[in-house]
mmCIF file of C-alpha atoms in Angstrom:
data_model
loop_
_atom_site.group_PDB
_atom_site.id
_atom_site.type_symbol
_atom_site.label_atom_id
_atom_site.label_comp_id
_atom_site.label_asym_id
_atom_site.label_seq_id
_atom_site.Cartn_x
_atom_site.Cartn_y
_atom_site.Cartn_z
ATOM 1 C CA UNK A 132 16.678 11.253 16.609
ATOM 2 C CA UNK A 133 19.558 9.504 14.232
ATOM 3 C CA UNK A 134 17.672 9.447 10.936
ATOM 4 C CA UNK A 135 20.585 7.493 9.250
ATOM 5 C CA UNK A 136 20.058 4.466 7.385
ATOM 6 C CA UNK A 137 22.062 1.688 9.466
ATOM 7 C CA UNK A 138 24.469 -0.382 6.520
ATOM 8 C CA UNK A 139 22.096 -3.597 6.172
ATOM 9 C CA UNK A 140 18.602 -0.574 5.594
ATOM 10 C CA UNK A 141 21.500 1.156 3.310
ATOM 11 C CA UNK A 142 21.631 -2.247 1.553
ATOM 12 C CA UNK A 143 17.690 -2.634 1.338
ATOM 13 C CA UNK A 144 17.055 0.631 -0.364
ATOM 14 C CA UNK A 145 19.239 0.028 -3.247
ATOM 15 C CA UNK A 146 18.186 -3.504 -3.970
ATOM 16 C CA UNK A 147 14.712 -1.726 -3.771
ATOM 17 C CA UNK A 148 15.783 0.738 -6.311
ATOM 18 C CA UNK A 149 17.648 -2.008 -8.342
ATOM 19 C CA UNK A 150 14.323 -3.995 -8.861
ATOM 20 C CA UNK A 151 12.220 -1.138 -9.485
ATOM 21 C CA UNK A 152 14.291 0.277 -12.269
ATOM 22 C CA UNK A 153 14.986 -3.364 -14.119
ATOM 23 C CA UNK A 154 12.083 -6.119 -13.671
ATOM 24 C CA UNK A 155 9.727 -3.670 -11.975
ATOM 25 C CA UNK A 156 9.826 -0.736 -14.637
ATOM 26 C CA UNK A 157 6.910 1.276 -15.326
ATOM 27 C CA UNK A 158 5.823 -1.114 -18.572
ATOM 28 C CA UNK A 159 4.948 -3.669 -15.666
ATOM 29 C CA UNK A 160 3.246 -1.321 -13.600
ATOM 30 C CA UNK A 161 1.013 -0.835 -16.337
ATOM 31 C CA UNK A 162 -0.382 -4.113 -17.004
ATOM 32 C CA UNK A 163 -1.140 -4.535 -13.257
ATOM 33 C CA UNK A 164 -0.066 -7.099 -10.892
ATOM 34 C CA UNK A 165 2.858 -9.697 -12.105
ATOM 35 C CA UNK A 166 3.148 -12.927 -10.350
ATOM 36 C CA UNK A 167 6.835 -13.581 -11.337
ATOM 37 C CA UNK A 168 7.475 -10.133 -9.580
ATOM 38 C CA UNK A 169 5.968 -11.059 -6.246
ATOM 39 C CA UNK A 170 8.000 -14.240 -6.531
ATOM 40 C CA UNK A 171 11.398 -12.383 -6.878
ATOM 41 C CA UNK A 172 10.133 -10.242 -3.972
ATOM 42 C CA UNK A 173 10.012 -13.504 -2.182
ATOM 43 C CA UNK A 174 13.421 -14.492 -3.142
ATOM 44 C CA UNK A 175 15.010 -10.918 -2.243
ATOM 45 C CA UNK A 176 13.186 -11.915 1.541
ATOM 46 C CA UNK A 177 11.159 -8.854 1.552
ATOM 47 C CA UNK A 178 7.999 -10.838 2.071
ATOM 48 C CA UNK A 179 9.480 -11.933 5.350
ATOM 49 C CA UNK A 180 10.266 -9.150 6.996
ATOM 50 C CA UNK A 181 7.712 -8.397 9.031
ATOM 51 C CA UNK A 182 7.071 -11.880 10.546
ATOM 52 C CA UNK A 183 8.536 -12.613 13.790
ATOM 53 C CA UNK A 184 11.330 -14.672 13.785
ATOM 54 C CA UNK A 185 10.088 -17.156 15.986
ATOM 55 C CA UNK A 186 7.993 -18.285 13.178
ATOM 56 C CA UNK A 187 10.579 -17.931 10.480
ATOM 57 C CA UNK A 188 10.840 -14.693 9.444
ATOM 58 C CA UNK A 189 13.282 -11.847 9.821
ATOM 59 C CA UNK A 190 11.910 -10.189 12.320
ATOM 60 C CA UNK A 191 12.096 -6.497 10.987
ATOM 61 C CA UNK A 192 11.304 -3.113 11.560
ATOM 62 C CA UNK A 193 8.241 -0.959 10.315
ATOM 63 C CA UNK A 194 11.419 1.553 9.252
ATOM 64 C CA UNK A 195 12.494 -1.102 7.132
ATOM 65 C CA UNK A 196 9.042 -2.202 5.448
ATOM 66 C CA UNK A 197 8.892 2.067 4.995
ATOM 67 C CA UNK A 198 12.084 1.535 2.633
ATOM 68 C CA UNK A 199 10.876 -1.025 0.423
ATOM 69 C CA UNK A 200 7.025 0.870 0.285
ATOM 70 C CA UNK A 201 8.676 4.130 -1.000
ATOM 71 C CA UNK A 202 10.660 1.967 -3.300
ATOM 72 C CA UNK A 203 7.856 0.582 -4.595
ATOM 73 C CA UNK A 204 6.365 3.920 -4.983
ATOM 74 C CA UNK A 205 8.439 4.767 -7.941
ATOM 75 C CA UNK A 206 7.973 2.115 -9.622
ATOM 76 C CA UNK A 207 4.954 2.935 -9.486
ATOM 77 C CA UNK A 208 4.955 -1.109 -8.819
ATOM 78 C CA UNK A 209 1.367 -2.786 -8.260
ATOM 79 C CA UNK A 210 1.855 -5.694 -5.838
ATOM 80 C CA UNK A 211 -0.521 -6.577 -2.606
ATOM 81 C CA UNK A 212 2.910 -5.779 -0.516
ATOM 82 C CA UNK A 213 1.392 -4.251 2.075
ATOM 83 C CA UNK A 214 -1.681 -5.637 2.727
ATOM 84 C CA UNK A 215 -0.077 -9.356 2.299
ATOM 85 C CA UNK A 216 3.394 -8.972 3.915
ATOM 86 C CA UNK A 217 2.562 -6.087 6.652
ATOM 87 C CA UNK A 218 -1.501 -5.977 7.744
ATOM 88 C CA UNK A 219 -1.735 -10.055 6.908
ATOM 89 C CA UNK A 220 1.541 -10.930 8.334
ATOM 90 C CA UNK A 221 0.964 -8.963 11.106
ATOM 91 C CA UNK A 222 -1.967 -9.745 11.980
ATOM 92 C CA UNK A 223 -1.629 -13.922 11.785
ATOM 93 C CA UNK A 224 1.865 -13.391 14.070
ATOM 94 C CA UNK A 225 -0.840 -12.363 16.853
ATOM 95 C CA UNK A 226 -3.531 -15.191 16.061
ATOM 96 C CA UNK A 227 -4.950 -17.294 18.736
ATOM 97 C CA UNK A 228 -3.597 -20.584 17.668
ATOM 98 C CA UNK A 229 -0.362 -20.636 15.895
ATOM 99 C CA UNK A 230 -0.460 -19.881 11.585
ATOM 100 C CA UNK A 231 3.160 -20.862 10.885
ATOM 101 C CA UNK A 232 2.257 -22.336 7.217
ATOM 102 C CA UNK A 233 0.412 -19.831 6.176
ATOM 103 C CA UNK A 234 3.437 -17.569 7.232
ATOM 104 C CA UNK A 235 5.469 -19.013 5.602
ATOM 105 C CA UNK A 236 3.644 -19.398 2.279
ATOM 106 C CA UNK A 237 3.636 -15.498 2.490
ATOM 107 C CA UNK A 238 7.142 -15.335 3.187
ATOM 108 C CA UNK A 239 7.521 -17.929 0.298
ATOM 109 C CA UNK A 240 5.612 -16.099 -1.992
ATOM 110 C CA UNK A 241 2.912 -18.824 -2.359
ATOM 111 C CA UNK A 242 0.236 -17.044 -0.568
ATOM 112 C CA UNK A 243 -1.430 -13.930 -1.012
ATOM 113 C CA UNK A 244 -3.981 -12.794 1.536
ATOM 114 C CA UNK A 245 -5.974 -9.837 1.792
ATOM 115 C CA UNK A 246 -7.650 -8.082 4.766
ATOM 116 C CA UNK A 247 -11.673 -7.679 4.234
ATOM 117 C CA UNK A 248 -13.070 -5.452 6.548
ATOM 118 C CA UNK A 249 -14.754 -2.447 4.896
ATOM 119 C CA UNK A 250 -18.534 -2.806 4.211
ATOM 120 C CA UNK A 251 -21.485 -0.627 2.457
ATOM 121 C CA UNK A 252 -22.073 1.694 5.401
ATOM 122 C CA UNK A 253 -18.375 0.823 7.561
ATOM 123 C CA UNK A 254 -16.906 4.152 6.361
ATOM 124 C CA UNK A 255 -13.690 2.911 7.494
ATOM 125 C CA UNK A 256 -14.381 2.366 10.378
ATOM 126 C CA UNK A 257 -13.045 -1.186 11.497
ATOM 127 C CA UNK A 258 -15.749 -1.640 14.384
ATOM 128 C CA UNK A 259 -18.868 -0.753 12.374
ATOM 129 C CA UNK A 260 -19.421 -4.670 11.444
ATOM 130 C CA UNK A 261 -22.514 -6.221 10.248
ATOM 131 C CA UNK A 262 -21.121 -9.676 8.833
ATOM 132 C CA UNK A 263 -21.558 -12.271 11.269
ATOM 133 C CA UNK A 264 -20.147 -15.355 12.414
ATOM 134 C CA UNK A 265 -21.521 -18.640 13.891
ATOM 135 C CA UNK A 266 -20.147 -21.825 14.591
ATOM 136 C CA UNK A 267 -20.049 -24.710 12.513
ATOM 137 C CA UNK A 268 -18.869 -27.884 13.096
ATOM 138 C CA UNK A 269 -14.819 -27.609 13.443
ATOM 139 C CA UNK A 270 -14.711 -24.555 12.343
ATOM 140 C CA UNK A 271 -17.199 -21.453 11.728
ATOM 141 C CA UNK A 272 -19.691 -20.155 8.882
ATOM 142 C CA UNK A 273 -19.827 -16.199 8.099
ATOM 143 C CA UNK A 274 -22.501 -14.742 5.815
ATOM 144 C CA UNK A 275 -22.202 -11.165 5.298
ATOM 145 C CA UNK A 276 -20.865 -9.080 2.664
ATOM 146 C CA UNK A 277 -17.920 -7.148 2.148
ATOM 147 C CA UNK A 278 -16.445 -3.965 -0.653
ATOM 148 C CA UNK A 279 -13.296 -2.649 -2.228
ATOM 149 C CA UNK A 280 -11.044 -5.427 -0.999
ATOM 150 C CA UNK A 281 -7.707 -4.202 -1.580
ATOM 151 C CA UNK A 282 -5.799 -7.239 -4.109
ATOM 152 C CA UNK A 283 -8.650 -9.441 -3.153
ATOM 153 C CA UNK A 284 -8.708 -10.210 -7.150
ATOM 154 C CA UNK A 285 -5.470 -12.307 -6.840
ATOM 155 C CA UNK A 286 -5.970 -13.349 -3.038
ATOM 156 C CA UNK A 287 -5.910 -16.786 -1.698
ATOM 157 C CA UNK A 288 -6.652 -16.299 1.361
ATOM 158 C CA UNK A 289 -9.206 -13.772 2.859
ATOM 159 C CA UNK A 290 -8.837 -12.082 6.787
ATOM 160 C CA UNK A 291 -12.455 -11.256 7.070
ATOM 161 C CA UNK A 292 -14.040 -9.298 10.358
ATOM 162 C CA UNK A 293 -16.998 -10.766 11.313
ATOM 163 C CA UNK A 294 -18.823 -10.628 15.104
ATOM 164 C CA UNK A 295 -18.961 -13.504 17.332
ATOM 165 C CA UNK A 296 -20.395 -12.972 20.867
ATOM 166 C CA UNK A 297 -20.779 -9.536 20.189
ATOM 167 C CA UNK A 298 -17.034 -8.575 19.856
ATOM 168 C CA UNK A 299 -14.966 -8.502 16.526
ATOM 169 C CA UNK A 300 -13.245 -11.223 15.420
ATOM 170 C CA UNK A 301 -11.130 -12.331 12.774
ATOM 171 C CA UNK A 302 -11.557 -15.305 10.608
ATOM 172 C CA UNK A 303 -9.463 -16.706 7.532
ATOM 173 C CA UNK A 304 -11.606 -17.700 4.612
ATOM 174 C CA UNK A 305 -9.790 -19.707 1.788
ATOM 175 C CA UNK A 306 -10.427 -18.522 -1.472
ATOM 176 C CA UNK A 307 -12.252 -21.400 -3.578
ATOM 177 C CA UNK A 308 -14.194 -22.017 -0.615
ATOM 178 C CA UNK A 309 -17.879 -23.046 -1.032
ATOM 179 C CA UNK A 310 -20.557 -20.348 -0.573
ATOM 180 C CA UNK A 311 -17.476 -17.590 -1.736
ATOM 181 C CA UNK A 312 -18.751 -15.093 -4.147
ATOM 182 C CA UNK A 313 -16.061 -12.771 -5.591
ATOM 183 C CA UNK A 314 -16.786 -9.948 -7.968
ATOM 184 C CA UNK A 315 -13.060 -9.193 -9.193
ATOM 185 C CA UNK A 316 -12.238 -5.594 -10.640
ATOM 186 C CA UNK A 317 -9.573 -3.120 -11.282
ATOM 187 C CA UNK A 318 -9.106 -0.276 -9.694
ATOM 188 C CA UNK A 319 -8.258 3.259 -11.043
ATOM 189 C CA UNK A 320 -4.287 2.365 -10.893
ATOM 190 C CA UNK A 321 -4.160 -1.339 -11.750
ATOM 191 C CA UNK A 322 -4.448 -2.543 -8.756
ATOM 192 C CA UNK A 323 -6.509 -5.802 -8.307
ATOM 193 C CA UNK A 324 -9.467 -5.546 -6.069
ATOM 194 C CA UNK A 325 -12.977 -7.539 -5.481
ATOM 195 C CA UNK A 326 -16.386 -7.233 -3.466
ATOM 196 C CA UNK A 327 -17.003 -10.637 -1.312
ATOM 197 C CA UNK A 328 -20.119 -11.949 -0.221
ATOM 198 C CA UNK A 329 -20.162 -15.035 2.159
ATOM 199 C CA UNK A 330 -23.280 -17.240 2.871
ATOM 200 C CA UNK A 331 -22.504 -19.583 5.305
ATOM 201 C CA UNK A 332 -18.791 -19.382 4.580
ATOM 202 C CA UNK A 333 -16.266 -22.172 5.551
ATOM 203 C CA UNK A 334 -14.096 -19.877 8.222
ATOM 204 C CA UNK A 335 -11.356 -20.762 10.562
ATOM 205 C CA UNK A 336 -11.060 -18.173 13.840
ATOM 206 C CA UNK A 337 -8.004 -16.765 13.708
ATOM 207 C CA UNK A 338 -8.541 -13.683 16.582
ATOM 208 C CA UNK A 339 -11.145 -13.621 18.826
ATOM 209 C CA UNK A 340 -11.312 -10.112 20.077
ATOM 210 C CA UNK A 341 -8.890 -8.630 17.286
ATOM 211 C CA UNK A 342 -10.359 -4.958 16.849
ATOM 212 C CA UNK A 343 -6.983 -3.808 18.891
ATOM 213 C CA UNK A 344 -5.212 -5.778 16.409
ATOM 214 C CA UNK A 345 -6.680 -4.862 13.559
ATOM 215 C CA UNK A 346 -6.576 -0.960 14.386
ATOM 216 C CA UNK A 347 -2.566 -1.342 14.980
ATOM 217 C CA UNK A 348 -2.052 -3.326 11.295
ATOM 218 C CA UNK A 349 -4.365 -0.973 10.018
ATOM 219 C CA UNK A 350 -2.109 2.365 11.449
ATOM 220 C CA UNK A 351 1.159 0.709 10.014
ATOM 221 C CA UNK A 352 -0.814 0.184 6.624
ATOM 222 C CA UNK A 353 -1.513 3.779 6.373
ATOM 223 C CA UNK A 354 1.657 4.894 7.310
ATOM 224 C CA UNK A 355 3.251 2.523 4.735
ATOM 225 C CA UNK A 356 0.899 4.095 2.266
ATOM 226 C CA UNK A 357 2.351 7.665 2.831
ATOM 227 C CA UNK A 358 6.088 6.355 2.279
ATOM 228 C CA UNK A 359 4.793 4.906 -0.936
ATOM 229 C CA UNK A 360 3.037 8.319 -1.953
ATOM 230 C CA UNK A 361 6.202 10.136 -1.131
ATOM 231 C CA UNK A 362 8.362 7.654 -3.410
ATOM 232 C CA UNK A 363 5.905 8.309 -6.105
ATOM 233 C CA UNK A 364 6.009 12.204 -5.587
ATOM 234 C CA UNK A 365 10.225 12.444 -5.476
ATOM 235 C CA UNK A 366 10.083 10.394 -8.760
ATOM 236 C CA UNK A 367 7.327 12.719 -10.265
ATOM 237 C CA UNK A 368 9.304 15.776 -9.147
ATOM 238 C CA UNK A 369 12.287 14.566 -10.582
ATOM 239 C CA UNK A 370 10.985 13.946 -14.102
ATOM 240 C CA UNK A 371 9.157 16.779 -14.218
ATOM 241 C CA UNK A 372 12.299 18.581 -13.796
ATOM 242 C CA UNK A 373 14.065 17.336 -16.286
ATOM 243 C CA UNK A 374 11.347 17.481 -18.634
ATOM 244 C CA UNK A 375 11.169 21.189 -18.261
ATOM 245 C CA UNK A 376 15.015 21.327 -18.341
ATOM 246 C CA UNK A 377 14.713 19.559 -22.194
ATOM 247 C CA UNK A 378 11.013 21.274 -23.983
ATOM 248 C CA UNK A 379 11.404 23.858 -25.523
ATOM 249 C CA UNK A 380 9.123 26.965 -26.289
ATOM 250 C CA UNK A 381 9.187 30.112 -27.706
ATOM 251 C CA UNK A 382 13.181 29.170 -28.248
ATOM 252 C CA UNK A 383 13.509 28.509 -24.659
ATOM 253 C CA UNK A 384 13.499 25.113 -22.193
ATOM 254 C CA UNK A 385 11.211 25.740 -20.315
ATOM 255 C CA UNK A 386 13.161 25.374 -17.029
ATOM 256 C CA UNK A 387 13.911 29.211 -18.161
ATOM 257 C CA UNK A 388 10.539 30.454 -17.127
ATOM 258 C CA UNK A 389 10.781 31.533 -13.480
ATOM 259 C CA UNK A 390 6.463 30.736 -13.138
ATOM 260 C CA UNK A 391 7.574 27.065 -13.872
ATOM 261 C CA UNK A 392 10.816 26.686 -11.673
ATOM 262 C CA UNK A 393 8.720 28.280 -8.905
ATOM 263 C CA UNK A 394 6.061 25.403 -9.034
ATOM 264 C CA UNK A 395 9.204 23.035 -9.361
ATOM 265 C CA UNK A 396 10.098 24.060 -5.835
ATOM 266 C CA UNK A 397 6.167 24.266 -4.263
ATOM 267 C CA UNK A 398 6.515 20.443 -5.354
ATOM 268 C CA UNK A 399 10.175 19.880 -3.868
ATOM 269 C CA UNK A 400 8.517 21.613 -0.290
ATOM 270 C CA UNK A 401 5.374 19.463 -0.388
ATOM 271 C CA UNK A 402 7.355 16.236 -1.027
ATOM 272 C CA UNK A 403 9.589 17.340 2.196
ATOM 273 C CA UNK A 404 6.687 18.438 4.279
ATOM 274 C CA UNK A 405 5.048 14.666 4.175
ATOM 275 C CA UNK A 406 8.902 13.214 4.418
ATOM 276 C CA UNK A 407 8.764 14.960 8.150
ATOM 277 C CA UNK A 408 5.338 14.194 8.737
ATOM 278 C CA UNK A 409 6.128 10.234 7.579
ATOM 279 C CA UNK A 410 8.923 10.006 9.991
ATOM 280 C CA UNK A 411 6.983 11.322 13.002
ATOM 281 C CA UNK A 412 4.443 8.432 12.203
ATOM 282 C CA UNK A 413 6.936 6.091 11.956
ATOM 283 C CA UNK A 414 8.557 7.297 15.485
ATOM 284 C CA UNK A 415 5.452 6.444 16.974
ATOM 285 C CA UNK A 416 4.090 3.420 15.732
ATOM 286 C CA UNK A 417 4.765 1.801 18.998
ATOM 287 C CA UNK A 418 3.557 4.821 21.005
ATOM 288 C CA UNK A 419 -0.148 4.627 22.901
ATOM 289 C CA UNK A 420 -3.149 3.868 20.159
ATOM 290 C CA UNK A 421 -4.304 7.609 20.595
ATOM 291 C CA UNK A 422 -1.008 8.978 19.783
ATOM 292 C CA UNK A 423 -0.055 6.412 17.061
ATOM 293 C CA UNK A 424 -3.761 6.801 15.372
ATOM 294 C CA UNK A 425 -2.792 10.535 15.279
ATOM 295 C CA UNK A 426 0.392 10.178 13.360
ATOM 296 C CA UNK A 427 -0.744 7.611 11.001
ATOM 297 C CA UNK A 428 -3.857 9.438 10.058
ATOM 298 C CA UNK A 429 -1.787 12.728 9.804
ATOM 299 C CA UNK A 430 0.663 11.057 7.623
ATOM 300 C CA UNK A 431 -2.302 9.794 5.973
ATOM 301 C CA UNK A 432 -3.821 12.956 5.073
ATOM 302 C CA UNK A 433 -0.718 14.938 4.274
ATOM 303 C CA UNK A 434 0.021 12.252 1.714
ATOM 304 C CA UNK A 435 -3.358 12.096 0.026
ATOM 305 C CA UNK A 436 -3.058 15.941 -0.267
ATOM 306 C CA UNK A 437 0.286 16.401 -1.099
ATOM 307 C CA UNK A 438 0.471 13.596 -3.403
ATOM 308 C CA UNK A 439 -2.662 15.099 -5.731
ATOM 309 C CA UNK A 440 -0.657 18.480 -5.313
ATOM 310 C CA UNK A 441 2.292 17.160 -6.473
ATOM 311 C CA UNK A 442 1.426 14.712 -9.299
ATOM 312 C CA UNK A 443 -1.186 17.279 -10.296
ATOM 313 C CA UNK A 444 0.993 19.757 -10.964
ATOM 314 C CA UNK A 445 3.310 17.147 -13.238
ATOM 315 C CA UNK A 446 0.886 16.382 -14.929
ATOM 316 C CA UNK A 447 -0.018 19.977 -15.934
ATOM 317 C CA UNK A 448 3.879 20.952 -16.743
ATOM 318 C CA UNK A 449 4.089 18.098 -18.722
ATOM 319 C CA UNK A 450 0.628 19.196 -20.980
ATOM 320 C CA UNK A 451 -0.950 16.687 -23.139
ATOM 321 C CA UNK A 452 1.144 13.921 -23.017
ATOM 322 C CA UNK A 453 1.238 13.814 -18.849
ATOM 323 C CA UNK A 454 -2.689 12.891 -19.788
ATOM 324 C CA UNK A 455 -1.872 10.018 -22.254
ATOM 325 C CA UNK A 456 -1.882 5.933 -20.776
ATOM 326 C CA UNK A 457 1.666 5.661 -22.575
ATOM 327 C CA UNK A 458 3.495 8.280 -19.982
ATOM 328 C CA UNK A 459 4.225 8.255 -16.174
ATOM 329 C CA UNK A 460 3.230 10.813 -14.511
ATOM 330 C CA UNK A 461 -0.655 10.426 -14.812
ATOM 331 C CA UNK A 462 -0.462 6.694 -13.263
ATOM 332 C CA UNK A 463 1.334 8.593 -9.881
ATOM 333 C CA UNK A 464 -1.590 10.711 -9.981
ATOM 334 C CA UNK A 465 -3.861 7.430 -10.591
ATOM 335 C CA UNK A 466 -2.172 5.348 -7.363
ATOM 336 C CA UNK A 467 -2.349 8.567 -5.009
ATOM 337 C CA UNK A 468 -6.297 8.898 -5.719
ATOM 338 C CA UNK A 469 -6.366 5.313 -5.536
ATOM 339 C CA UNK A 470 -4.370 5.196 -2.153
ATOM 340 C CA UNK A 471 -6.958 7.792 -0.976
ATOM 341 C CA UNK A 472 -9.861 5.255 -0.763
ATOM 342 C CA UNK A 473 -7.714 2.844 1.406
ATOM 343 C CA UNK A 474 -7.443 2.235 4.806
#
């Protein structure tokens, strides 16, 4: 396999890395989401990517959505990337009737919709689903409930699972809907999330049978997740190192201490470890679903693990002040813990 960056992915990453070091810094990162960043996402076309071109988007790669995810993942940035721009657009390229405005109100930035699919006793699992659907007039009504929506805080539009004729379905609720209760929170990094109940909900089909669907956006989500964790890992690694290279102790940096250097390196190997594991995934996103279920949730894993490993372990060569709100390296540990309840 050719695991060079072709010139226009070349091109990507570094306007990634551009917008993560200016407008993106970690000041942002720590006040949460920021609208006028998603809209300079929109500009840069990243929010377009994934959507086919034959509805107006760019028609990308899950290689290239990868780049921009592990960008992101230095930032650390907060922004409902992936579950707007890959698992929504995604999954309203394959909808039953065609959803060309709303993609392209994602792709414009206008739109932010979030997938709502876990409940109380789903355990991630995307089948177990006890909201139901029934129709109503045009259109359908779903009462059920639903937890830990990932940047349903901010969302305007909702992908909810509900059943209809026994099978699982997905339907798109509009946020300021009637009968739409949202209990908006933060999460442990920032990130913008919300618990949804719907009594008798206003709801427009969008898949009928979509649990195929929903498993494949779901795989790429994970997978996405991992390249994140990684770019949040490298960056930890990296100022880790030179903080050790600078502190001094006893009259010596502390880069001098062979203990320390040798935890430098069990970071380096663990960050490399779930860079080989992230590209296997990636290789077979369009494999078979047992196969590409595999890889995800190994990339999955490896990352959650790795990524408490790593930032862990800056956080304890930094000392007191890699606990502290003000400094970096705790909110890597904060998004990898937080990255762990997803998906």
């Amino acid at each position: 396999m050719d695991f060079r960056l072709s010139d226009e992915q070349a091109m990507l990453k570094e306007s990634v890395e551009r917008f993560v070091s200016g407008e993106a810094g970690f000041d942002h990162a720590r006040r949460g989401f920021a609208p006028a960043q998603w809209r300079t996402m929109a500009e840069l076309g990243w929010l377009m990517l994934l959507i086919p071109e034959e509805h107006g988007g760019l028609g990308g790669s899950a290689i290239d959505a990868a780049l921009i995810a592990e960008g992101l993942g230095r930032g650390p940035v907060i922004s409902p990337y992936i579950s707007t721009a890959v698992i929504a657009a995604r999954l309203l390229a394959q909808a039953d009737a065609p959803r060309a405005d709303l993609l392209a109100a994602i792709g414009a930035g206008e739109a932010i919709v979030a997938l709502a699919s876990e409940e109380n006793a789903s355990h991630y699992d995307l089948a177990a689903v006890t909201a139901k659907a029934k129709p109503a007039g045009d259109g359908f009504a779903l009462r059920g409930e639903k937890i830990a929506v990932q940047d349903g805080a901010i969302a305007s539009h909702f992908l909810v699972t509900a059943l209809l004729n026994g099978k699982v379905a997905l339907f798109l609720v509009e946020a300021d809907a009637p009968q739409v209760g949202i209990r908006r929170y933060r999460m442990i990094d920032h990130s913008p999330a919300c618990d949804l109940a719907l009594n008798d909900s206003p709801a427009a089909l969008v898949i009928a049978d979509a649990e195929a669907a929903l498993q494949r956006a779901v795989d790429e989500a994970r997978v996405l997740l991992a390249a994140e964790t990684l770019g949040g890992m490298e960056t930890a690694v990296s100022i880790t190192a030179d903080y050790l290279k600078t502190r001094k102790q006893f009259g010596r940096t502390l880069s001098s201490f062979q203990t320390l250097t040798h935890r430098i390196a069990d970071m380096y190997v663990r960050c490399e470890q779930l860079r080989s594991v992230l590209l296997r995934a990636l290789s077979l996103l369009d494999a078979e679903p047992a196969a590409r279920a595999a890889a995800a949730s190994a990339a999955m894993i490896t990352a959650i693990d790795a990524g408490e490993f790593v930032c862990g372990q800056a956080i304890q060569l930094h000392g007191g002040i890699g606990m502290t709100e003000e400094y970096i390296v705790g909110h890597f540990y904060k998004r990898v813990r937080a990255i762990g309840r997803l998906y």
